[in-house]
Short mmCIF file of C-alpha atoms in Angstrom, two decimals:
data_model
loop_
_atom_site.label_atom_id
_atom_site.label_comp_id
_atom_site.label_asym_id
_atom_site.label_seq_id
_atom_site.Cartn_x
_atom_site.Cartn_y
_atom_site.Cartn_z
CA MET A 1172 0.00 0.00 0.00
CA LYS A 1173 1.28 3.40 -0.98
CA LEU A 1174 1.67 5.42 2.21
CA GLN A 1175 0.40 8.61 0.57
CA GLY A 1176 -2.82 8.13 -1.35
CA CYS A 1177 -2.32 6.93 -4.89
CA LEU A 1178 -4.35 4.60 -7.07
CA PHE A 1179 -2.43 1.48 -7.87
CA GLY A 1180 -2.66 -2.26 -8.20
CA LEU A 1181 -5.69 -2.22 -10.55
CA MET A 1182 -6.03 -5.51 -12.37
CA LEU A 1183 -7.37 -5.37 -15.92
CA ALA A 1184 -8.54 -8.09 -18.25
CA GLY A 1185 -6.83 -9.45 -21.31
CA VAL A 1186 -3.94 -11.32 -19.77
CA SER A 1187 -2.47 -14.38 -21.40
CA SER A 1188 0.52 -16.31 -20.17
CA ALA A 1189 2.58 -19.29 -21.19
CA CYS A 1190 3.53 -19.72 -17.53
CA GLN A 1191 2.42 -22.65 -15.48
CA ASP A 1192 -1.36 -22.52 -15.00
CA VAL A 1193 -2.65 -24.09 -11.83
CA ARG A 1194 -6.29 -23.44 -12.74
CA LEU A 1195 -8.41 -26.49 -12.02
CA GLU A 1196 -9.20 -28.51 -15.09
CA SER A 1197 -12.27 -30.17 -13.59
CA LYS A 1198 -14.81 -27.39 -14.10
CA ASN A 1199 -18.37 -28.57 -14.71
CA ILE A 1200 -21.73 -27.13 -15.65
CA ASN A 1201 -23.88 -29.08 -13.18
CA ASN A 1202 -24.60 -28.27 -9.56
CA ASP A 1203 -21.90 -30.43 -7.94
CA ILE A 1204 -19.04 -29.11 -5.81
CA VAL A 1205 -16.51 -31.92 -5.47
CA VAL A 1206 -13.74 -31.80 -2.86
CA LYS A 1207 -10.64 -33.50 -4.24
CA THR A 1208 -7.85 -35.28 -2.42
CA THR A 1209 -5.39 -33.60 -4.82
CA PRO A 1210 -3.40 -30.79 -3.20
CA VAL A 1211 -3.27 -27.35 -4.81
CA THR A 1212 0.51 -27.20 -4.31
CA GLY A 1213 3.16 -29.31 -2.66
CA LEU A 1214 3.85 -26.58 -0.08
CA PRO A 1215 1.97 -26.10 3.19
CA PHE A 1216 -0.30 -23.11 3.55
CA GLU A 1217 1.05 -20.38 5.83
CA GLY A 1218 -2.19 -18.69 6.76
CA ILE A 1219 -4.36 -15.63 6.24
CA GLY A 1220 -4.18 -12.44 8.27
CA PRO A 1221 -4.21 -8.66 8.08
CA GLN A 1222 -1.66 -5.91 7.80
CA TRP A 1223 -1.06 -4.79 11.40
CA GLY A 1224 1.18 -2.27 13.08
CA GLY A 1225 1.91 1.32 12.32
CA TYR A 1226 -0.04 3.57 14.69
CA ASP A 1227 2.88 5.89 14.07
CA ASN A 1228 0.86 9.01 14.84
CA ILE A 1229 -0.73 7.80 18.07
CA GLU A 1230 1.17 10.23 20.31
CA ARG A 1231 0.39 13.21 18.10
CA TRP A 1232 -3.25 12.17 17.87
CA THR A 1233 -3.88 11.18 21.50
CA GLY A 1234 -1.04 12.67 23.54
CA ASN A 1235 0.05 9.18 24.64
CA ALA A 1236 2.75 6.86 23.30
CA THR A 1237 0.47 3.84 23.48
CA PHE A 1238 -3.19 2.84 23.66
CA THR A 1239 -5.30 2.79 26.77
CA GLU A 1240 -5.37 -0.60 28.45
CA ALA A 1241 -9.03 -0.86 27.47
CA ASP A 1242 -8.14 -0.45 23.80
CA TRP A 1243 -5.30 -2.97 24.11
CA ALA A 1244 -7.75 -5.43 25.67
CA THR A 1245 -10.17 -4.90 22.78
CA LEU A 1246 -7.44 -5.44 20.20
CA ARG A 1247 -6.21 -8.61 21.92
CA GLU A 1248 -9.71 -10.03 22.19
CA ARG A 1249 -10.55 -9.38 18.55
CA VAL A 1250 -7.24 -10.58 17.10
CA SER A 1251 -7.41 -13.67 19.33
CA PHE A 1252 -10.72 -14.55 17.72
CA LEU A 1253 -9.42 -13.68 14.23
CA LYS A 1254 -6.58 -16.12 14.90
CA PRO A 1255 -4.42 -15.12 11.91
CA GLY A 1256 -1.73 -17.50 10.78
CA LEU A 1257 0.35 -14.70 9.25
CA VAL A 1258 0.38 -10.91 9.65
CA ARG A 1259 2.44 -8.21 7.96
CA ILE A 1260 4.10 -5.53 10.07
CA MET A 1261 6.12 -2.73 8.47
CA VAL A 1262 8.34 -0.18 10.24
CA SER A 1263 10.59 2.75 9.40
CA GLN A 1264 13.66 4.12 11.12
CA GLY A 1265 12.07 7.49 11.92
CA TRP A 1266 9.10 5.94 13.64
CA ASN A 1267 10.78 2.97 15.27
CA TYR A 1268 14.47 3.28 16.10
CA LEU A 1269 16.00 6.65 15.17
CA THR A 1270 15.74 9.74 17.40
CA ASP A 1271 17.56 12.94 16.48
CA GLY A 1272 19.95 10.93 14.33
CA ALA A 1273 20.76 8.47 17.12
CA TYR A 1274 19.89 4.76 17.10
CA HIS A 1275 17.29 4.16 19.82
CA PRO A 1276 15.44 0.82 19.50
CA GLU A 1277 13.38 1.29 22.67
CA LYS A 1278 11.45 3.92 20.73
CA SER A 1279 9.21 1.01 19.67
CA ALA A 1280 8.23 0.00 23.20
CA GLY A 1281 4.87 1.79 23.14
CA VAL A 1282 3.22 -0.08 20.27
CA LEU A 1283 5.43 -2.31 18.09
CA PHE A 1284 6.89 -4.40 20.92
CA ARG A 1285 3.46 -4.95 22.44
CA ILE A 1286 2.11 -6.15 19.09
CA LEU A 1287 5.09 -8.48 18.64
CA ASP A 1288 4.72 -9.71 22.24
CA PHE A 1289 1.16 -10.71 21.38
CA CYS A 1290 2.21 -12.42 18.13
CA GLN A 1291 4.91 -14.32 20.03
CA GLU A 1292 2.43 -15.46 22.69
CA GLN A 1293 -0.21 -16.50 20.16
CA GLY A 1294 2.12 -18.22 17.70
CA ILE A 1295 1.30 -15.77 14.89
CA GLN A 1296 3.96 -15.66 12.17
CA VAL A 1297 5.07 -12.20 11.04
CA MET A 1298 6.14 -10.88 7.67
CA TYR A 1299 8.30 -8.03 8.95
CA GLY A 1300 9.95 -5.30 6.95
CA GLU A 1301 10.54 -1.62 6.29
CA TRP A 1302 8.67 0.85 4.11
CA GLY A 1303 12.00 2.05 2.70
CA GLU A 1304 14.14 5.19 2.65
CA ARG A 1305 15.01 7.43 -0.27
CA ALA A 1306 18.30 6.89 -2.07
CA LEU A 1307 21.11 9.35 -1.46
CA GLU A 1308 21.44 12.39 -3.73
CA ASP A 1309 23.94 10.59 -5.95
CA GLY A 1310 21.43 7.74 -6.42
CA SER A 1311 23.35 5.25 -4.29
CA VAL A 1312 22.05 3.05 -1.50
CA ASP A 1313 21.84 4.64 1.94
CA THR A 1314 24.09 2.13 3.66
CA ASP A 1315 23.79 3.89 7.03
CA TRP A 1316 20.05 3.20 7.01
CA LEU A 1317 20.59 -0.43 6.01
CA ASP A 1318 23.13 -0.84 8.79
CA ARG A 1319 20.66 0.51 11.36
CA SER A 1320 17.85 -1.56 9.87
CA THR A 1321 19.78 -4.81 10.27
CA ASP A 1322 20.89 -3.72 13.76
CA PHE A 1323 17.22 -3.29 14.67
CA LEU A 1324 16.40 -6.68 13.17
CA LYS A 1325 19.18 -8.23 15.27
CA TYR A 1326 17.79 -6.43 18.32
CA LEU A 1327 14.32 -7.87 17.69
CA LEU A 1328 15.73 -11.38 17.33
CA ASP A 1329 18.47 -11.38 19.97
CA VAL A 1330 17.36 -8.95 22.68
CA LYS A 1331 13.60 -9.22 22.37
CA GLY A 1332 13.63 -12.88 21.30
CA TYR A 1333 10.90 -12.60 18.68
CA THR A 1334 11.00 -15.99 17.00
CA CYS A 1335 7.61 -15.11 15.48
CA LEU A 1336 9.49 -13.09 12.82
CA LYS A 1337 9.36 -15.40 9.81
CA TYR A 1338 10.02 -13.12 6.83
CA TYR A 1339 12.14 -9.99 6.31
CA ASN A 1340 11.37 -7.56 3.50
CA MET A 1341 12.88 -4.23 2.53
CA CYS A 1342 11.26 -1.48 0.46
CA ASN A 1343 7.50 -1.51 0.05
CA GLU A 1344 6.29 -1.71 -3.56
CA PRO A 1345 9.65 -0.84 -5.16
CA ALA A 1346 8.36 -0.87 -8.75
CA GLY A 1347 6.08 2.11 -8.09
CA ASP A 1348 7.09 5.72 -8.58
CA TRP A 1349 5.66 6.44 -5.10
CA SER A 1350 8.11 4.08 -3.40
CA SER A 1351 11.54 4.79 -1.94
CA ILE A 1352 13.05 2.91 -4.90
CA GLY A 1353 10.98 4.83 -7.44
CA GLY A 1354 10.80 1.91 -9.87
CA ASN A 1355 14.60 1.64 -10.23
CA TYR A 1356 15.27 -2.09 -10.34
CA ASP A 1357 19.05 -1.69 -10.27
CA LEU A 1358 18.88 0.42 -7.09
CA TRP A 1359 16.58 -2.19 -5.52
CA GLN A 1360 19.00 -5.00 -6.38
CA GLN A 1361 21.91 -3.01 -4.92
CA THR A 1362 19.86 -2.50 -1.76
CA TYR A 1363 19.32 -6.22 -1.40
CA ASP A 1364 22.97 -6.97 -2.14
CA GLN A 1365 23.83 -4.74 0.80
CA ILE A 1366 21.15 -6.32 2.99
CA PHE A 1367 22.43 -9.83 2.36
CA SER A 1368 25.99 -8.72 3.10
CA LEU A 1369 24.99 -7.06 6.38
CA MET A 1370 22.87 -10.02 7.42
CA GLU A 1371 25.84 -12.31 6.84
CA GLN A 1372 28.14 -10.04 8.89
CA LYS A 1373 25.69 -9.90 11.78
CA GLY A 1374 24.83 -13.59 11.90
CA LEU A 1375 21.26 -13.17 10.68
CA SER A 1376 21.30 -15.07 7.39
CA ASP A 1377 19.96 -18.35 8.76
CA ARG A 1378 17.59 -16.84 11.30
CA ILE A 1379 14.94 -15.21 9.15
CA THR A 1380 13.81 -15.75 5.55
CA VAL A 1381 14.19 -12.89 3.08
CA ILE A 1382 11.04 -12.35 1.01
CA ALA A 1383 10.83 -10.23 -2.16
CA PRO A 1384 10.02 -8.27 -4.28
CA ASP A 1385 6.81 -6.87 -2.69
CA VAL A 1386 5.73 -5.18 -5.94
CA ALA A 1387 2.19 -3.94 -6.55
CA ILE A 1388 1.12 -5.47 -9.86
CA TRP A 1389 -0.92 -3.71 -12.52
CA ASN A 1390 -2.89 -4.70 -15.57
CA ASP A 1391 -0.76 -7.55 -16.90
CA THR A 1392 2.44 -9.46 -16.34
CA SER A 1393 4.71 -6.53 -17.18
CA LEU A 1394 6.29 -6.64 -13.72
CA SER A 1395 7.12 -10.33 -13.85
CA ASP A 1396 10.80 -9.49 -14.32
CA TRP A 1397 10.74 -8.20 -10.74
CA ILE A 1398 10.42 -11.89 -9.86
CA THR A 1399 12.53 -13.55 -12.55
CA ARG A 1400 15.52 -11.18 -12.25
CA PRO A 1401 15.88 -11.52 -8.46
CA ALA A 1402 15.44 -15.29 -8.75
CA ALA A 1403 18.31 -15.43 -11.24
CA HIS A 1404 20.57 -12.98 -9.38
CA PHE A 1405 20.03 -13.99 -5.75
CA GLY A 1406 19.10 -17.65 -6.10
CA ASP A 1407 18.31 -19.33 -2.79
CA ARG A 1408 19.20 -16.24 -0.80
CA ILE A 1409 15.61 -15.20 -1.47
CA GLY A 1410 13.53 -17.78 0.35
CA ALA A 1411 10.03 -16.64 -0.62
CA TYR A 1412 8.25 -14.26 -3.00
CA ASP A 1413 5.37 -11.84 -2.61
CA ILE A 1414 3.30 -9.36 -4.60
CA HIS A 1415 0.42 -6.98 -3.84
CA SER A 1416 -2.88 -6.75 -5.70
CA TYR A 1417 -5.84 -4.38 -5.60
CA PRO A 1418 -8.38 -5.61 -8.17
CA THR A 1419 -11.76 -4.14 -9.00
CA ASP A 1420 -14.85 -6.21 -8.27
CA ASP A 1421 -15.38 -6.74 -12.02
CA GLN A 1422 -11.91 -8.21 -12.39
CA VAL A 1423 -12.39 -10.62 -9.48
CA LYS A 1424 -15.80 -11.78 -10.67
CA GLY A 1425 -14.92 -11.73 -14.36
CA GLY A 1426 -11.89 -14.04 -14.24
CA SER A 1427 -9.04 -11.73 -15.19
CA TYR A 1428 -7.79 -11.45 -11.61
CA ARG A 1429 -7.23 -15.20 -11.32
CA SER A 1430 -5.38 -15.26 -14.64
CA VAL A 1431 -2.99 -12.50 -13.61
CA ILE A 1432 -2.10 -13.84 -10.17
CA GLU A 1433 -1.62 -17.33 -11.61
CA ALA A 1434 0.84 -15.90 -14.10
CA TYR A 1435 2.91 -14.32 -11.33
CA ARG A 1436 2.81 -17.51 -9.30
CA GLY A 1437 3.92 -19.35 -12.44
CA VAL A 1438 7.14 -17.36 -12.91
CA ALA A 1439 8.17 -17.64 -9.24
CA PRO A 1440 10.33 -20.65 -8.31
CA ALA A 1441 7.94 -23.54 -7.78
CA GLY A 1442 9.63 -24.77 -4.62
CA LYS A 1443 9.46 -21.39 -2.86
CA PRO A 1444 6.44 -20.05 -0.97
CA MET A 1445 4.60 -17.13 -2.53
CA ILE A 1446 2.51 -14.76 -0.45
CA MET A 1447 -0.09 -12.21 -1.49
CA GLY A 1448 1.47 -9.47 0.64
CA GLU A 1449 -1.44 -7.02 0.36
CA LEU A 1450 -4.96 -7.70 -0.89
CA GLY A 1451 -7.79 -5.19 -1.08
CA PHE A 1452 -10.27 -3.84 -3.61
CA LYS A 1453 -9.92 -0.63 -5.62
CA TYR A 1454 -12.89 0.60 -7.60
CA ASN A 1455 -12.93 2.15 -11.04
CA PRO A 1456 -13.90 5.77 -10.29
CA ASN A 1457 -16.22 5.71 -13.33
CA SER A 1458 -18.17 2.73 -11.95
CA GLU A 1459 -21.17 2.93 -9.62
CA LEU A 1460 -19.16 1.62 -6.68
CA GLY A 1461 -16.27 3.93 -7.52
CA ALA A 1462 -18.56 6.96 -7.55
CA THR A 1463 -20.13 5.86 -4.26
CA ASN A 1464 -16.70 5.43 -2.69
CA LEU A 1465 -15.61 8.93 -3.74
CA ALA A 1466 -18.86 10.44 -2.46
CA ARG A 1467 -18.48 8.74 0.92
CA ILE A 1468 -14.87 9.92 1.24
CA ALA A 1469 -16.00 13.48 0.53
CA GLU A 1470 -18.69 13.22 3.22
CA ASP A 1471 -16.39 11.76 5.90
CA PRO A 1472 -14.19 14.38 7.61
CA PHE A 1473 -11.78 11.67 8.76
CA ALA A 1474 -11.38 9.69 5.51
CA GLY A 1475 -8.37 10.28 3.29
CA ASP A 1476 -8.40 9.85 -0.47
CA ASP A 1477 -6.80 6.41 -0.12
CA SER A 1478 -9.80 4.82 1.58
CA ASN A 1479 -12.17 2.00 0.74
CA MET A 1480 -15.48 3.02 2.25
CA MET A 1481 -17.06 -0.30 1.26
CA VAL A 1482 -15.54 -1.80 4.41
CA TYR A 1483 -18.73 -0.59 6.08
CA ASP A 1484 -20.89 -2.71 3.72
CA ALA A 1485 -21.58 -6.39 4.27
CA PHE A 1486 -21.14 -7.35 0.61
CA TYR A 1487 -17.45 -6.40 0.79
CA GLY A 1488 -16.77 -9.38 3.05
CA VAL A 1489 -18.05 -11.82 0.44
CA ASP A 1490 -16.20 -10.08 -2.37
CA VAL A 1491 -12.90 -10.29 -0.47
CA ALA A 1492 -13.62 -13.94 0.39
CA ASP A 1493 -14.01 -14.59 -3.35
CA ALA A 1494 -10.59 -13.00 -4.00
CA VAL A 1495 -8.90 -14.81 -1.09
CA ILE A 1496 -10.17 -18.17 -2.33
CA GLN A 1497 -8.88 -17.38 -5.82
CA ASN A 1498 -5.46 -16.68 -4.32
CA MET A 1499 -5.46 -20.07 -2.60
CA LEU A 1500 -6.57 -21.85 -5.78
CA ALA A 1501 -3.83 -20.02 -7.71
CA GLY A 1502 -1.17 -21.55 -5.48
CA TYR A 1503 -0.42 -18.72 -3.07
CA ASN A 1504 0.80 -19.95 0.29
CA GLY A 1505 -0.56 -17.07 2.35
CA VAL A 1506 -2.69 -13.93 2.05
CA ILE A 1507 -2.35 -10.59 3.84
CA LEU A 1508 -5.52 -8.48 3.96
CA TRP A 1509 -5.20 -4.72 3.70
CA ASN A 1510 -5.83 -3.91 6.49
CA MET A 1511 -6.89 -4.40 10.12
CA ASP A 1512 -7.46 -0.95 11.63
CA ASP A 1513 -8.11 2.51 10.19
CA ALA A 1514 -6.02 4.10 12.95
CA MET A 1515 -2.77 2.48 11.79
CA TYR A 1516 -1.88 4.93 9.04
CA GLU A 1517 -2.41 8.56 8.18
CA ASP A 1518 -3.29 9.36 4.58
CA GLN A 1519 -2.75 13.10 4.70
CA ASN A 1520 -3.66 16.08 6.90
CA ASP A 1521 -4.69 13.93 9.89
CA LYS A 1522 -7.04 11.88 7.76
CA LEU A 1523 -7.15 8.09 7.91
CA LYS A 1524 -6.69 5.34 5.40
CA ARG A 1525 -10.08 3.76 6.00
CA TRP A 1526 -9.60 0.10 5.11
CA GLY A 1527 -9.96 -1.68 8.44
CA PHE A 1528 -12.14 -4.06 10.40
CA TRP A 1529 -12.62 -1.14 12.82
CA ASN A 1530 -11.12 2.19 13.97
CA ILE A 1531 -9.67 1.71 17.45
CA LEU A 1532 -9.22 5.47 17.94
CA GLY A 1533 -12.79 6.39 17.09
CA GLU A 1534 -13.66 7.52 20.59
CA GLU A 1535 -10.35 9.26 21.18
CA ARG A 1536 -10.09 11.20 17.95
CA PHE A 1537 -11.92 10.02 14.82
CA GLY A 1538 -15.67 9.85 14.59
CA GLY A 1539 -16.79 8.67 18.01
CA ALA A 1540 -17.04 5.37 19.88
CA THR A 1541 -19.41 3.81 17.34
CA ASP A 1542 -16.61 3.74 14.76
CA GLU A 1543 -14.68 1.36 17.01
CA ALA A 1544 -17.29 -1.33 16.40
CA ILE A 1545 -16.48 -4.42 14.34
CA ARG A 1546 -17.48 -4.00 10.69
CA PRO A 1547 -19.30 -6.73 8.76
CA TRP A 1548 -16.37 -7.95 6.67
CA PHE A 1549 -14.62 -9.13 9.85
CA TYR A 1550 -17.16 -11.99 10.03
CA PRO A 1551 -16.17 -13.85 6.83
CA MET A 1552 -12.49 -12.92 7.16
CA SER A 1553 -12.34 -14.27 10.71
CA LEU A 1554 -13.68 -17.60 9.44
CA LEU A 1555 -11.06 -17.82 6.69
CA CYS A 1556 -8.24 -16.78 9.05
CA ARG A 1557 -9.27 -19.20 11.81
CA TYR A 1558 -10.07 -22.23 9.73
CA PHE A 1559 -7.36 -22.15 7.08
CA PRO A 1560 -4.48 -22.09 9.58
CA ALA A 1561 -0.76 -22.27 8.99
CA GLY A 1562 0.28 -25.84 8.22
CA SER A 1563 -2.88 -26.69 6.29
CA ASN A 1564 -2.77 -28.59 3.02
CA LEU A 1565 -5.01 -26.87 0.48
CA LEU A 1566 -7.15 -29.23 -1.59
CA GLN A 1567 -8.51 -28.69 -5.06
CA VAL A 1568 -12.27 -28.37 -5.52
CA ALA A 1569 -14.21 -28.86 -8.75
CA ILE A 1570 -16.97 -26.28 -9.03
CA PRO A 1571 -19.77 -25.56 -11.52
CA GLU A 1572 -19.35 -22.77 -14.04
CA LYS A 1573 -21.49 -20.22 -12.20
CA LYS A 1574 -20.81 -16.51 -11.91
CA GLY A 1575 -19.26 -15.47 -8.61
CA LEU A 1576 -18.88 -19.04 -7.32
CA GLN A 1577 -15.59 -20.08 -5.72
CA ALA A 1578 -14.66 -22.93 -3.37
CA ILE A 1579 -11.57 -24.24 -1.59
CA ALA A 1580 -10.88 -26.97 0.95
CA ALA A 1581 -8.07 -27.80 3.34
CA GLU A 1582 -6.91 -30.57 5.61
CA LYS A 1583 -4.82 -30.31 8.77
CA SER A 1584 -4.14 -33.16 11.21
CA GLY A 1585 -7.15 -35.07 9.96
CA ALA A 1586 -9.55 -32.11 10.26
CA HIS A 1587 -11.15 -30.52 7.22
CA THR A 1588 -12.44 -27.08 6.22
CA ILE A 1589 -14.52 -26.27 3.14
CA ALA A 1590 -15.33 -22.67 2.12
CA ILE A 1591 -17.84 -21.80 -0.60
CA ALA A 1592 -18.37 -18.18 -1.68
CA ASN A 1593 -21.03 -16.73 -3.95
CA SER A 1594 -20.25 -13.09 -4.72
CA HIS A 1595 -23.00 -12.92 -7.38
CA ALA A 1596 -26.57 -11.75 -6.73
CA ALA A 1597 -28.19 -15.01 -7.92
CA ALA A 1598 -28.91 -17.88 -5.52
CA TYR A 1599 -27.50 -21.37 -6.15
CA THR A 1600 -28.50 -24.77 -4.83
CA LEU A 1601 -25.51 -27.10 -4.92
CA GLN A 1602 -24.54 -30.64 -3.98
CA LEU A 1603 -21.37 -30.85 -1.93
CA LYS A 1604 -19.48 -34.07 -2.70
CA ALA A 1605 -16.01 -35.60 -2.38
CA ASP A 1606 -13.99 -37.78 -4.72
CA GLN A 1607 -13.38 -40.21 -1.84
CA GLY A 1608 -15.29 -41.07 1.30
CA MET A 1609 -15.10 -38.27 3.87
CA THR A 1610 -16.81 -38.09 7.26
CA LEU A 1611 -17.02 -34.63 8.79
CA SER A 1612 -17.92 -35.42 12.39
CA ASN A 1613 -19.44 -32.64 14.50
CA ALA A 1614 -18.80 -30.18 11.72
CA LYS A 1615 -19.55 -26.54 12.44
CA VAL A 1616 -21.52 -24.88 9.62
CA TYR A 1617 -21.23 -21.09 9.34
CA ARG A 1618 -23.23 -18.89 6.98
CA PHE A 1619 -22.77 -15.19 6.22
CA THR A 1620 -25.24 -13.54 3.82
CA ALA A 1621 -24.83 -9.85 3.04
CA GLY A 1622 -27.88 -7.63 2.98
CA GLN A 1623 -28.24 -3.95 2.26
CA GLY A 1624 -25.61 -1.66 3.74
CA THR A 1625 -24.22 -3.01 6.99
CA ALA A 1626 -26.98 -5.62 7.40
CA PHE A 1627 -26.15 -9.32 7.17
CA GLU A 1628 -27.49 -12.70 8.21
CA GLY A 1629 -25.05 -14.64 10.33
CA ALA A 1630 -25.12 -15.82 13.91
CA VAL A 1631 -22.92 -13.89 16.37
CA ASP A 1632 -22.17 -14.00 20.08
CA ALA A 1633 -22.24 -11.11 22.56
CA ASN A 1634 -18.91 -9.82 21.21
CA GLY A 1635 -20.09 -9.82 17.61
CA PHE A 1636 -17.98 -12.89 16.79
CA ALA A 1637 -19.21 -15.56 14.38
CA VAL A 1638 -20.93 -18.66 15.78
CA PRO A 1639 -22.10 -21.65 13.70
CA GLU A 1640 -25.68 -21.94 12.53
CA SER A 1641 -25.49 -25.70 13.11
CA VAL A 1642 -23.24 -28.53 14.21
CA GLU A 1643 -23.73 -31.78 12.34
CA THR A 1644 -22.04 -34.86 10.95
CA ILE A 1645 -21.71 -34.71 7.16
CA GLN A 1646 -20.97 -37.71 4.96
CA LEU A 1647 -19.40 -36.99 1.57
CA GLY A 1648 -18.25 -39.30 -1.22
CA ASN A 1649 -19.31 -42.84 -2.02
CA GLY A 1650 -22.60 -41.53 -3.37
CA GLN A 1651 -23.31 -39.27 -0.39
CA SER A 1652 -23.61 -35.49 -0.53
CA ARG A 1653 -24.85 -32.50 1.40
CA THR A 1654 -27.16 -29.91 -0.16
CA ILE A 1655 -25.82 -26.38 0.10
CA THR A 1656 -28.27 -23.52 -0.39
CA LEU A 1657 -26.24 -20.47 -1.32
CA PRO A 1658 -28.14 -17.18 -1.58
CA GLY A 1659 -26.51 -14.29 -3.41
CA HIS A 1660 -23.60 -12.59 -1.61
CA THR A 1661 -23.03 -15.52 0.75
CA LEU A 1662 -20.11 -17.39 2.29
CA VAL A 1663 -20.67 -20.86 3.72
CA LEU A 1664 -17.86 -22.45 5.71
CA ILE A 1665 -17.84 -25.98 7.11
CA THR A 1666 -15.09 -27.11 9.45
CA THR A 1667 -14.14 -29.87 11.86
CA LEU A 1668 -11.32 -27.79 13.32
CA PRO A 1669 -11.85 -26.73 16.95
#
C-alpha cells in the first residue's frame, strides 16, 4: 500500500501467459461441488491475516505513546478470535528506532513491541519489513540506514527474542514511482545486495527468511521481471516471494484477476512459498461503486483519499472472500488483507486510510465510539483466518461454471475445512461431494449472507464474533452429498477444526 494516497494495483482483463497454469481442469456445468484429495501445491499453507502495526501518529493524535489498556484489551480479544496465521508488520527508522539521528530501538516499546509480544504469545507468524528510505542524492544506497535496519532486526531477534518473525522484507512496492526505490530495479538489487551482506556479517542469514520483491502489480504481467531477475541474481538467498494486488470487483468476478495472479505464481520458483502481501479492492472511479466510494470519502471528515469506504458494507466481506479463495486456488501460500485498523496509518492532513475491520481510535479522535465497532467484513475474514491455519494442506475443488462461485478446501491433522463463496446476486442450490469417502464429524456450519448496507445474516455472540448456525455430521463421497443452499452474496464455511 502506498503510504500517501495513490491509485495502484488495478487488475485489468486481457492477460495471457505461457507460464504454469494451476487453474483447475475439472470445471463442470452441473450443480456439484466436489472436494478432491489432490493438493493445490506441494507446499503447506502459511495462513491468512491482516496488515497490522503502524499507529505511528498515536502520540500526536492522542497525547500518549500507546493505547489505553481498554483499547489494548479490545485489540487482543478481537485478534485472538481472528486467529491469523500470518500478519504483515512494516516499520521505518524514523518511527521505530532513530531519534535525532541516534539509534534508539526502545522507541518502539509503546506499540510495536506490544504487538510483537502478542504475536509471540499466540504463535502468529510475522512478515516483517521496512517501508524504505530514499536513495542518497547521488542515487546510491543509503548504507547507514541499512546498517541501522539490520541492527534493529538483530535487536528484535536477539534482545527481544521474537521468533515469530518469519520473513524480512525491505522497500514496500519498489516498482512504483511512489516508493523509496521509485521503480529503479538496479537500485533495488543493490539494496538487497547490501542487505544480504549485512545479514551475513551480523549472523542473521539463517535466522529469518528474506522475502521479495513486494511489488504492486498492474494490468498484466509486465512486472514479472521483478520476480525472474531476483530469482536469477540472488538464487536461494531469497527464500520466498510476494506481490500486492488491488483488483476491482469486475476483475475478481470476471476471471481476469485469477489469470494474472496465476501468471505471477507461475514465474516464481515452484519450490518457494509465494505470499499475497497485500490484498484489497480498488474501484474504477467511473463505476457505480467507484462513484459511491468517492462520495463517501467526501462526506467523511476523517477519511483520506486512499480509503475504501465499502468496508462498512456487508457485501465487501463476500467479495474479499471470493478474491482470497482465488489466491489459494492459484497456489499462493498465504494472504495478507489490507488492512486491520483505520487508525494504523495517516493518509494526509490527519485523515485516515479507511480500510480496516474497525477504527480503534474512534472515541479518542476520529468519529466517536461507534466507529470502534467491528465492521461486517470481519465476520467472513475471521472464518477464513481461523479455519485455514498455517500448516494446512489446500485441496482442489471442482466447481460448476457459475458466476461469482468459488470454493476451496483444506486438511490439517485429519480435520477438514470447506469454504464456498457466492459473490454474485443469484442464488444457487448445490450438492457438496467428495472424490473419496469423507466423514465430517461434529462439523460446524457457518453462513454469512450480506444484505443492504451493513446488514447481514449470520449468527454472532455477545462480542459480535461468528458462531455456527449448526453442528452436524456430514458424509461426503461414495454416493453421499450435502445440499448447500447459497443465496446471493453468501459465504458458507464448514469445518471440523476446533
